[in-house]
């Protein structure tokens, strides 16, 4: 990863913990941080845990990237940092954000969880920020781990100490569960018991998300935020661990060996993602984007009129749709916990219509959507983004 990005890298047990370490290092308590409202809610809670105030950005309706031109000057001037998302691997406008952050004297933090292998302006996503954080659970498929990469190599040792402060000691049971999980999952899939397994979890009250968004629990959240002298990671554990209870566990040998094996196959994995993304972006559910290179997307956000019907049809063919972020975070959490976007329409439209398709299942997904007669969604004119400046590969 150091060779790929040309920067020092540091292993973290999850991208969320890496982001927490980065936010704590780069942002003073109480700083306002511009972020995307179409994002995993876990990341929203990571910001709150770091003692920061999330500020929701306007987005471009075609890919959910940050629409810089729609951010009012007054909002820019109040910011202490910018956090990108690079949703599904589509890059945020990193060179322009870098320039703006430099002008304001604030850090740019890149969440590159979805964007291993994506490029913008001829450079890898993750090579623009003061710090960038990647997830190895996504493209690499390791279901654990991530890494943090820094522009200034002198900071690495200090960040390593900061990371270690938050690690929990390795546990044999967690390591065994990690080792056995792929076999257990394959067994459940092979026996066609996925639906039954989910229903059992629901019955036992063990399902963490009844809906796309986890339950907010505003009363408890207010209490966690009020903890003196400052909010602590422990107080936010129940929100941040969702979908990954081992997010701060020191890795054991088994985890690291499997991750290493998967990383050695990363190039071919990225090529397969790129081929699937190319195939899906030529369908009628993808907006034409001339002049943009095809990225090895983690998911391809097809835009469909009746997204729920498409999800149901895909599920009937044993394709689970994950990584849905609807409603946007400002609608989900409200003004008590976040500054709302000054122009929320495009984000709301994108969140409602984006169907994140796994490019490794491109052909199967296309057949299902064709059979269903899924209609493509077109952005309403009110939700059209402000045109970005033509620059590098972002030009149209
Ligand atoms: C945009 C985004 N950032 C960060 C994360 C967190 O990654 P990890 O699960 O490695 O902590 C996720 C998880 O899905 C994500 O979707």
CSV table of C-alpha atoms and ligand atoms in Angstrom, one decimal:
chain,number,residue,atom,x,y,z
A,1,UNK,CA,0.0,0.0,0.0
A,2,UNK,CA,3.0,2.3,0.6
A,3,UNK,CA,4.1,1.7,-3.0
A,4,UNK,CA,0.6,2.1,-4.3
A,5,UNK,CA,0.0,5.5,-2.6
A,6,UNK,CA,3.6,6.8,-2.2
A,7,UNK,CA,2.9,7.4,1.5
A,8,UNK,CA,3.6,5.9,4.9
A,9,UNK,CA,0.8,3.5,5.9
A,10,UNK,CA,-0.3,2.2,9.3
A,11,UNK,CA,-2.5,-0.9,9.9
A,12,UNK,CA,-5.7,-0.3,11.8
A,13,UNK,CA,-8.2,-3.0,12.8
A,14,UNK,CA,-11.0,-1.1,10.9
A,15,UNK,CA,-11.5,2.0,8.8
A,16,UNK,CA,-13.8,3.4,11.5
A,17,UNK,CA,-11.1,3.2,14.2
A,18,UNK,CA,-8.6,4.7,11.7
A,19,UNK,CA,-11.0,7.6,11.1
A,20,UNK,CA,-11.5,8.1,14.8
A,21,UNK,CA,-7.7,8.2,15.4
A,22,UNK,CA,-7.3,10.6,12.4
A,23,UNK,CA,-10.2,12.9,13.5
A,24,UNK,CA,-8.8,13.1,17.1
A,25,UNK,CA,-5.4,13.9,15.8
A,26,UNK,CA,-6.3,16.5,13.2
A,27,UNK,CA,-9.4,18.2,14.6
A,28,UNK,CA,-9.7,20.3,17.7
A,29,UNK,CA,-12.6,19.4,20.0
A,30,UNK,CA,-15.9,21.0,18.8
A,31,UNK,CA,-14.6,21.6,15.3
A,32,UNK,CA,-17.2,21.6,12.5
A,33,UNK,CA,-16.5,18.9,9.9
A,34,UNK,CA,-18.0,18.9,6.4
A,35,UNK,CA,-19.1,15.4,5.5
A,36,UNK,CA,-21.4,13.6,3.1
A,37,UNK,CA,-25.0,12.9,4.3
A,38,UNK,CA,-25.1,9.8,2.1
A,39,UNK,CA,-22.7,7.8,4.2
A,40,UNK,CA,-22.6,4.9,6.6
A,41,UNK,CA,-24.3,6.1,9.9
A,42,UNK,CA,-21.4,4.5,11.8
A,43,UNK,CA,-19.1,7.2,10.4
A,44,UNK,CA,-21.5,9.9,11.7
A,45,UNK,CA,-21.2,8.4,15.2
A,46,UNK,CA,-17.4,8.2,14.8
A,47,UNK,CA,-17.4,12.0,14.3
A,48,UNK,CA,-19.6,12.6,17.3
A,49,UNK,CA,-17.4,10.3,19.4
A,50,UNK,CA,-14.4,12.4,18.4
A,51,UNK,CA,-16.2,15.4,19.9
A,52,UNK,CA,-16.9,17.0,16.5
A,53,UNK,CA,-19.9,18.6,15.0
A,54,UNK,CA,-20.9,17.1,11.6
A,55,UNK,CA,-21.9,19.5,8.9
A,56,UNK,CA,-23.8,17.9,6.0
A,57,UNK,CA,-22.6,18.8,2.5
A,58,UNK,CA,-24.8,19.2,-0.7
A,59,UNK,CA,-24.2,16.4,-3.1
A,60,UNK,CA,-24.2,15.8,-6.9
A,61,UNK,CA,-27.2,13.7,-7.8
A,62,UNK,CA,-25.5,11.6,-10.4
A,63,UNK,CA,-22.9,10.0,-8.1
A,64,UNK,CA,-23.4,11.3,-4.6
A,65,UNK,CA,-20.0,13.2,-4.6
A,66,UNK,CA,-19.6,16.5,-2.7
A,67,UNK,CA,-21.0,19.5,-4.7
A,68,UNK,CA,-18.5,22.1,-3.6
A,69,UNK,CA,-20.1,25.0,-5.6
A,70,UNK,CA,-23.3,24.5,-3.5
A,71,UNK,CA,-21.5,25.0,-0.2
A,72,UNK,CA,-22.2,28.6,1.0
A,73,UNK,CA,-19.2,30.7,1.8
A,74,UNK,CA,-20.4,31.1,5.4
A,75,UNK,CA,-20.3,27.3,5.8
A,76,UNK,CA,-16.8,27.0,4.4
A,77,UNK,CA,-15.6,29.7,6.8
A,78,UNK,CA,-16.9,27.9,9.9
A,79,UNK,CA,-15.2,24.6,9.1
A,80,UNK,CA,-12.4,22.9,11.0
A,81,UNK,CA,-11.9,20.1,8.5
A,82,UNK,CA,-13.4,18.3,5.5
A,83,UNK,CA,-14.0,14.6,5.4
A,84,UNK,CA,-14.6,13.0,2.0
A,85,UNK,CA,-16.5,9.7,1.4
A,86,UNK,CA,-15.7,8.7,-2.2
A,87,UNK,CA,-19.0,6.9,-2.2
A,88,UNK,CA,-18.9,3.4,-3.8
A,89,UNK,CA,-15.5,4.4,-5.2
A,90,UNK,CA,-16.6,7.5,-7.2
A,91,UNK,CA,-14.1,10.1,-6.2
A,92,UNK,CA,-15.0,13.3,-4.4
A,93,UNK,CA,-13.4,16.4,-6.0
A,94,UNK,CA,-10.2,15.9,-4.1
A,95,UNK,CA,-7.9,18.4,-5.9
A,96,UNK,CA,-10.4,21.2,-5.6
A,97,UNK,CA,-11.1,20.2,-1.9
A,98,UNK,CA,-7.4,20.1,-1.2
A,99,UNK,CA,-7.0,23.6,-2.7
A,100,UNK,CA,-10.0,24.9,-0.7
A,101,UNK,CA,-8.7,23.4,2.6
A,102,UNK,CA,-5.3,24.9,2.0
A,103,UNK,CA,-6.8,28.3,1.5
A,104,UNK,CA,-8.8,27.9,4.7
A,105,UNK,CA,-5.8,26.4,6.6
A,106,UNK,CA,-7.8,23.3,7.6
A,107,UNK,CA,-7.1,19.5,7.1
A,108,UNK,CA,-8.5,17.4,4.4
A,109,UNK,CA,-9.3,13.9,5.6
A,110,UNK,CA,-10.2,11.2,3.0
A,111,UNK,CA,-12.4,8.3,3.8
A,112,UNK,CA,-11.3,5.9,1.1
A,113,UNK,CA,-13.1,2.9,2.5
A,114,UNK,CA,-14.8,2.3,-0.9
A,115,UNK,CA,-12.1,3.6,-3.1
A,116,UNK,CA,-9.0,1.4,-3.2
A,117,UNK,CA,-7.9,1.7,-6.8
A,118,UNK,CA,-9.9,4.8,-7.7
A,119,UNK,CA,-8.1,7.7,-9.2
A,120,UNK,CA,-8.9,11.4,-9.7
A,121,UNK,CA,-6.8,13.9,-11.7
A,122,UNK,CA,-4.4,11.1,-12.4
A,123,UNK,CA,-3.7,10.4,-8.7
A,124,UNK,CA,-5.0,7.7,-6.4
A,125,UNK,CA,-7.8,8.6,-4.1
A,126,UNK,CA,-6.2,8.8,-0.7
A,127,UNK,CA,-3.1,10.7,-1.8
A,128,UNK,CA,-4.6,14.1,-1.4
A,129,UNK,CA,-5.6,14.3,2.2
A,130,UNK,CA,-3.4,15.2,5.2
A,131,UNK,CA,-4.5,11.7,6.2
A,132,UNK,CA,-6.6,9.0,4.4
A,133,UNK,CA,-8.2,5.9,5.7
A,134,UNK,CA,-8.9,2.7,3.8
A,135,UNK,CA,-11.0,-0.4,4.7
A,136,UNK,CA,-9.8,-3.9,3.9
A,137,UNK,CA,-13.3,-5.2,4.5
A,138,UNK,CA,-14.5,-3.9,1.1
A,139,UNK,CA,-12.5,-4.6,-2.1
A,140,UNK,CA,-10.0,-6.9,-0.4
A,141,UNK,CA,-12.9,-8.8,1.1
A,142,UNK,CA,-11.0,-9.4,4.4
A,143,UNK,CA,-14.0,-8.5,6.6
A,144,UNK,CA,-11.5,-6.9,9.0
A,145,UNK,CA,-8.7,-4.4,9.0
A,146,UNK,CA,-7.8,-1.2,7.2
A,147,UNK,CA,-5.0,1.3,7.1
A,148,UNK,CA,-4.3,4.9,7.6
A,149,UNK,CA,-1.9,6.8,5.3
A,150,UNK,CA,-0.3,10.1,6.0
A,151,UNK,CA,1.2,12.9,3.9
A,152,UNK,CA,3.8,13.7,6.6
A,153,UNK,CA,5.8,10.5,7.4
A,154,UNK,CA,7.1,12.1,10.6
A,155,UNK,CA,3.6,11.7,12.1
A,156,UNK,CA,3.4,7.9,11.7
A,157,UNK,CA,5.0,7.0,15.0
A,158,UNK,CA,2.7,9.3,17.0
A,159,UNK,CA,-0.3,7.9,15.2
A,160,UNK,CA,0.8,4.4,15.9
A,161,UNK,CA,0.9,5.2,19.6
A,162,UNK,CA,-2.5,6.9,19.4
A,163,UNK,CA,-3.9,3.8,17.6
A,164,UNK,CA,-2.5,1.4,20.3
A,165,UNK,CA,-4.2,3.4,23.0
A,166,UNK,CA,-7.6,2.4,21.6
A,167,UNK,CA,-6.9,-1.3,20.8
A,168,UNK,CA,-8.5,-4.1,22.8
A,169,UNK,CA,-6.2,-7.1,23.4
A,170,UNK,CA,-6.5,-10.0,20.9
A,171,UNK,CA,-9.0,-12.7,22.0
A,172,UNK,CA,-8.8,-16.3,21.0
A,173,UNK,CA,-12.6,-16.6,20.7
A,174,UNK,CA,-12.8,-13.6,18.4
A,175,UNK,CA,-9.9,-15.0,16.3
A,176,UNK,CA,-11.6,-18.4,16.0
A,177,UNK,CA,-14.9,-16.9,15.1
A,178,UNK,CA,-13.2,-14.9,12.4
A,179,UNK,CA,-11.5,-18.0,11.1
A,180,UNK,CA,-14.7,-20.1,11.0
A,181,UNK,CA,-17.0,-17.3,9.7
A,182,UNK,CA,-16.4,-17.9,5.9
A,183,UNK,CA,-17.2,-21.7,6.4
A,184,UNK,CA,-20.3,-21.0,8.4
A,185,UNK,CA,-21.5,-18.4,5.9
A,186,UNK,CA,-20.9,-20.7,3.0
A,187,UNK,CA,-22.8,-23.5,4.8
A,188,UNK,CA,-25.8,-21.2,5.4
A,189,UNK,CA,-25.7,-20.1,1.8
A,190,UNK,CA,-25.3,-23.6,0.5
A,191,UNK,CA,-28.3,-24.8,2.5
A,192,UNK,CA,-30.2,-21.8,1.3
A,193,UNK,CA,-30.8,-20.8,4.9
A,194,UNK,CA,-29.9,-17.1,4.6
A,195,UNK,CA,-33.5,-16.0,5.1
A,196,UNK,CA,-34.0,-18.4,8.0
A,197,UNK,CA,-30.8,-17.2,9.7
A,198,UNK,CA,-31.8,-13.6,9.4
A,199,UNK,CA,-35.3,-14.3,10.7
A,200,UNK,CA,-33.8,-16.1,13.7
A,201,UNK,CA,-31.5,-13.2,14.5
A,202,UNK,CA,-34.6,-10.9,14.3
A,203,UNK,CA,-36.6,-13.1,16.6
A,204,UNK,CA,-33.7,-13.3,19.1
A,205,UNK,CA,-33.4,-9.5,19.1
A,206,UNK,CA,-29.9,-9.8,17.8
A,207,UNK,CA,-30.4,-7.9,14.5
A,208,UNK,CA,-28.6,-4.6,14.7
A,209,UNK,CA,-30.4,-2.8,11.9
A,210,UNK,CA,-34.2,-3.3,11.6
A,211,UNK,CA,-34.0,-0.6,8.9
A,212,UNK,CA,-31.3,0.7,6.6
A,213,UNK,CA,-30.3,3.2,9.3
A,214,UNK,CA,-29.6,1.9,12.8
A,215,UNK,CA,-31.9,3.1,15.6
A,216,UNK,CA,-30.6,6.5,16.7
A,217,UNK,CA,-31.6,6.4,20.4
A,218,UNK,CA,-31.5,10.2,20.8
A,219,UNK,CA,-31.8,10.2,24.6
A,220,UNK,CA,-28.8,7.9,25.0
A,221,UNK,CA,-26.9,9.8,22.3
A,222,UNK,CA,-27.3,13.1,24.1
A,223,UNK,CA,-26.1,11.5,27.3
A,224,UNK,CA,-23.0,10.1,25.5
A,225,UNK,CA,-22.3,13.6,24.1
A,226,UNK,CA,-22.6,15.2,27.5
A,227,UNK,CA,-20.0,13.0,29.1
A,228,UNK,CA,-17.4,15.0,31.0
A,229,UNK,CA,-14.8,16.2,30.4
A,230,UNK,CA,-15.2,15.1,26.7
A,231,UNK,CA,-17.0,12.3,24.9
A,232,UNK,CA,-15.1,9.0,24.9
A,233,UNK,CA,-15.0,6.2,22.4
A,234,UNK,CA,-16.5,3.8,25.0
A,235,UNK,CA,-19.6,5.9,25.3
A,236,UNK,CA,-20.3,5.4,21.6
A,237,UNK,CA,-19.3,1.8,21.4
A,238,UNK,CA,-22.9,0.5,20.8
A,239,UNK,CA,-23.3,2.7,17.7
A,240,UNK,CA,-19.8,2.4,16.3
A,241,UNK,CA,-19.5,-1.4,16.6
A,242,UNK,CA,-22.6,-2.0,14.4
A,243,UNK,CA,-21.8,-4.5,11.6
A,244,UNK,CA,-18.3,-5.0,13.0
A,245,UNK,CA,-17.9,-5.8,16.7
A,246,UNK,CA,-14.1,-6.4,16.3
A,247,UNK,CA,-13.5,-2.8,15.1
A,248,UNK,CA,-10.8,-2.1,17.7
A,249,UNK,CA,-9.4,-5.6,18.3
A,250,UNK,CA,-5.7,-6.1,18.1
A,251,UNK,CA,-5.4,-8.6,15.2
A,252,UNK,CA,-4.2,-12.1,15.7
A,253,UNK,CA,-2.0,-14.2,13.3
A,254,UNK,CA,-5.0,-15.8,11.6
A,255,UNK,CA,-6.6,-12.5,10.7
A,256,UNK,CA,-3.3,-11.0,9.4
A,257,UNK,CA,-2.4,-14.1,7.4
A,258,UNK,CA,-5.8,-14.2,5.7
A,259,UNK,CA,-5.7,-10.4,5.0
A,260,UNK,CA,-2.2,-10.8,3.6
A,261,UNK,CA,-3.4,-13.6,1.3
A,262,UNK,CA,-6.4,-11.5,0.1
A,263,UNK,CA,-4.2,-8.4,-0.5
A,264,UNK,CA,-1.9,-10.4,-2.7
A,265,UNK,CA,-5.0,-11.0,-5.0
A,266,UNK,CA,-6.1,-7.3,-4.9
A,267,UNK,CA,-5.0,-6.4,-8.4
A,268,UNK,CA,-7.1,-9.1,-10.0
A,269,UNK,CA,-10.0,-8.2,-7.8
A,270,UNK,CA,-9.7,-4.6,-8.8
A,271,UNK,CA,-9.7,-5.6,-12.5
A,272,UNK,CA,-12.8,-7.7,-12.0
A,273,UNK,CA,-14.5,-4.7,-10.2
A,274,UNK,CA,-13.5,-2.4,-13.1
A,275,UNK,CA,-14.9,-4.8,-15.7
A,276,UNK,CA,-18.2,-5.1,-13.9
A,277,UNK,CA,-18.4,-1.4,-13.4
A,278,UNK,CA,-17.8,-0.9,-17.2
A,279,UNK,CA,-20.6,-3.4,-18.0
A,280,UNK,CA,-23.0,-1.8,-15.5
A,281,UNK,CA,-22.2,1.8,-16.5
A,282,UNK,CA,-23.3,0.9,-20.1
A,283,UNK,CA,-26.8,0.0,-19.0
A,284,UNK,CA,-29.8,2.3,-19.1
A,285,UNK,CA,-29.8,2.7,-15.3
A,286,UNK,CA,-26.5,4.5,-15.3
A,287,UNK,CA,-26.2,8.1,-16.3
A,288,UNK,CA,-23.9,8.6,-19.2
A,289,UNK,CA,-20.6,10.2,-18.0
A,290,UNK,CA,-18.4,10.9,-21.0
A,291,UNK,CA,-14.8,11.8,-20.3
A,292,UNK,CA,-14.8,10.1,-16.9
A,293,UNK,CA,-12.5,7.1,-16.5
A,294,UNK,CA,-14.2,3.9,-15.3
A,295,UNK,CA,-13.1,3.2,-11.8
A,296,UNK,CA,-12.9,-0.2,-10.2
A,297,UNK,CA,-16.0,0.7,-8.2
A,298,UNK,CA,-16.8,-1.2,-5.0
A,299,UNK,CA,-20.5,-0.9,-5.9
A,300,UNK,CA,-22.1,0.7,-9.0
A,301,UNK,CA,-24.9,3.0,-8.0
A,302,UNK,CA,-27.5,2.4,-10.7
A,303,UNK,CA,-30.4,4.8,-10.6
A,304,UNK,CA,-33.7,3.2,-10.6
A,305,UNK,CA,-37.3,4.5,-10.2
A,306,UNK,CA,-38.6,1.8,-7.9
A,307,UNK,CA,-35.5,0.9,-5.8
A,308,UNK,CA,-37.4,-1.2,-3.3
A,309,UNK,CA,-38.9,-3.4,-6.0
A,310,UNK,CA,-35.4,-3.9,-7.5
A,311,UNK,CA,-34.0,-4.9,-4.1
A,312,UNK,CA,-36.8,-7.4,-3.7
A,313,UNK,CA,-36.3,-8.9,-7.1
A,314,UNK,CA,-32.5,-9.2,-6.6
A,315,UNK,CA,-33.1,-10.8,-3.2
A,316,UNK,CA,-35.3,-13.5,-4.9
A,317,UNK,CA,-32.2,-14.3,-6.9
A,318,UNK,CA,-30.1,-14.5,-3.8
A,319,UNK,CA,-28.4,-11.1,-4.3
A,320,UNK,CA,-28.4,-9.0,-1.1
A,321,UNK,CA,-28.3,-5.3,-1.6
A,322,UNK,CA,-26.1,-3.6,1.1
A,323,UNK,CA,-24.4,-0.2,1.5
A,324,UNK,CA,-27.7,1.7,1.3
A,325,UNK,CA,-27.6,5.1,3.0
A,326,UNK,CA,-31.2,6.3,3.0
A,327,UNK,CA,-32.3,8.7,4.4
A,328,UNK,CA,-29.4,11.2,4.3
A,329,UNK,CA,-27.8,11.8,7.7
A,330,UNK,CA,-29.4,15.2,8.3
A,331,UNK,CA,-32.9,13.7,7.8
A,332,UNK,CA,-31.9,10.7,10.0
A,333,UNK,CA,-30.3,12.6,13.0
A,334,UNK,CA,-31.9,16.1,12.9
A,335,UNK,CA,-30.5,19.4,13.8
A,336,UNK,CA,-29.8,18.5,17.4
A,337,UNK,CA,-26.9,16.3,16.3
A,338,UNK,CA,-25.8,17.8,12.9
A,339,UNK,CA,-25.9,21.0,10.8
A,340,UNK,CA,-28.2,20.1,7.9
A,341,UNK,CA,-27.2,20.5,4.3
A,342,UNK,CA,-28.0,23.9,2.9
A,343,UNK,CA,-29.3,22.2,-0.3
A,344,UNK,CA,-30.5,18.7,0.7
A,345,UNK,CA,-32.6,17.8,-2.4
A,346,UNK,CA,-30.0,16.1,-4.6
A,347,UNK,CA,-28.7,14.0,-1.7
A,348,UNK,CA,-32.2,12.9,-0.8
A,349,UNK,CA,-32.9,12.0,-4.4
A,350,UNK,CA,-29.7,10.1,-4.8
A,351,UNK,CA,-30.2,8.2,-1.5
A,352,UNK,CA,-33.7,7.2,-2.6
A,353,UNK,CA,-32.8,6.0,-6.1
A,354,UNK,CA,-29.3,4.6,-5.9
A,355,UNK,CA,-29.2,0.9,-6.1
A,356,UNK,CA,-25.6,-0.2,-5.2
A,357,UNK,CA,-24.9,-3.2,-7.4
A,358,UNK,CA,-21.9,-5.5,-6.8
A,359,UNK,CA,-19.9,-5.3,-10.1
A,360,UNK,CA,-18.8,-8.9,-9.5
A,361,UNK,CA,-22.4,-9.8,-10.1
A,362,UNK,CA,-23.0,-7.4,-13.0
A,363,UNK,CA,-24.5,-9.9,-15.5
A,364,UNK,CA,-26.8,-11.5,-13.0
A,365,UNK,CA,-28.0,-8.2,-11.7
A,366,UNK,CA,-28.6,-6.9,-15.2
A,367,UNK,CA,-30.8,-9.9,-16.0
A,368,UNK,CA,-32.9,-9.5,-12.9
A,369,UNK,CA,-33.4,-5.8,-13.6
A,370,UNK,CA,-34.3,-6.4,-17.2
A,371,UNK,CA,-36.7,-9.2,-16.3
A,372,UNK,CA,-38.3,-6.9,-13.7
A,373,UNK,CA,-38.6,-4.1,-16.3
A,374,UNK,CA,-36.9,-1.6,-13.8
A,375,UNK,CA,-37.3,1.9,-15.0
A,376,UNK,CA,-34.3,4.2,-14.9
A,377,UNK,CA,-34.6,7.3,-12.6
A,378,UNK,CA,-33.7,10.7,-13.9
A,379,UNK,CA,-32.6,13.5,-11.5
A,380,UNK,CA,-35.3,16.1,-11.1
A,381,UNK,CA,-34.2,19.5,-12.4
A,382,UNK,CA,-34.3,20.9,-8.8
A,383,UNK,CA,-31.8,18.3,-7.7
A,384,UNK,CA,-29.3,19.0,-10.5
A,385,UNK,CA,-25.9,19.8,-9.1
A,386,UNK,CA,-24.0,23.0,-9.8
A,387,UNK,CA,-21.5,22.2,-12.6
A,388,UNK,CA,-18.0,21.7,-11.3
A,389,UNK,CA,-15.1,23.4,-13.0
A,390,UNK,CA,-13.7,21.4,-15.9
A,391,UNK,CA,-10.5,19.9,-14.7
A,392,UNK,CA,-8.5,16.7,-15.4
A,393,UNK,CA,-10.7,13.7,-15.5
A,394,UNK,CA,-13.7,15.4,-13.8
A,395,UNK,CA,-14.3,17.4,-17.0
A,396,UNK,CA,-17.3,16.4,-19.1
B,1,LIG,C1,-18.0,5.1,3.6
B,1,LIG,C2,-17.6,4.2,4.6
B,1,LIG,N1,-16.5,4.6,5.4
B,1,LIG,C3,-16.0,3.8,6.4
B,1,LIG,C4,-16.6,2.6,6.7
B,1,LIG,C5,-16.0,1.7,7.8
B,1,LIG,O1,-15.2,0.7,7.3
B,1,LIG,P1,-14.9,-0.5,8.3
B,1,LIG,O2,-16.0,-1.4,8.3
B,1,LIG,O3,-13.6,-1.0,7.8
B,1,LIG,O4,-14.7,0.2,9.7
B,1,LIG,C6,-17.7,2.1,5.9
B,1,LIG,C7,-18.3,0.8,6.2
B,1,LIG,O5,-19.0,0.3,5.5
B,1,LIG,C8,-18.2,2.9,4.9
B,1,LIG,O6,-19.2,2.5,4.1
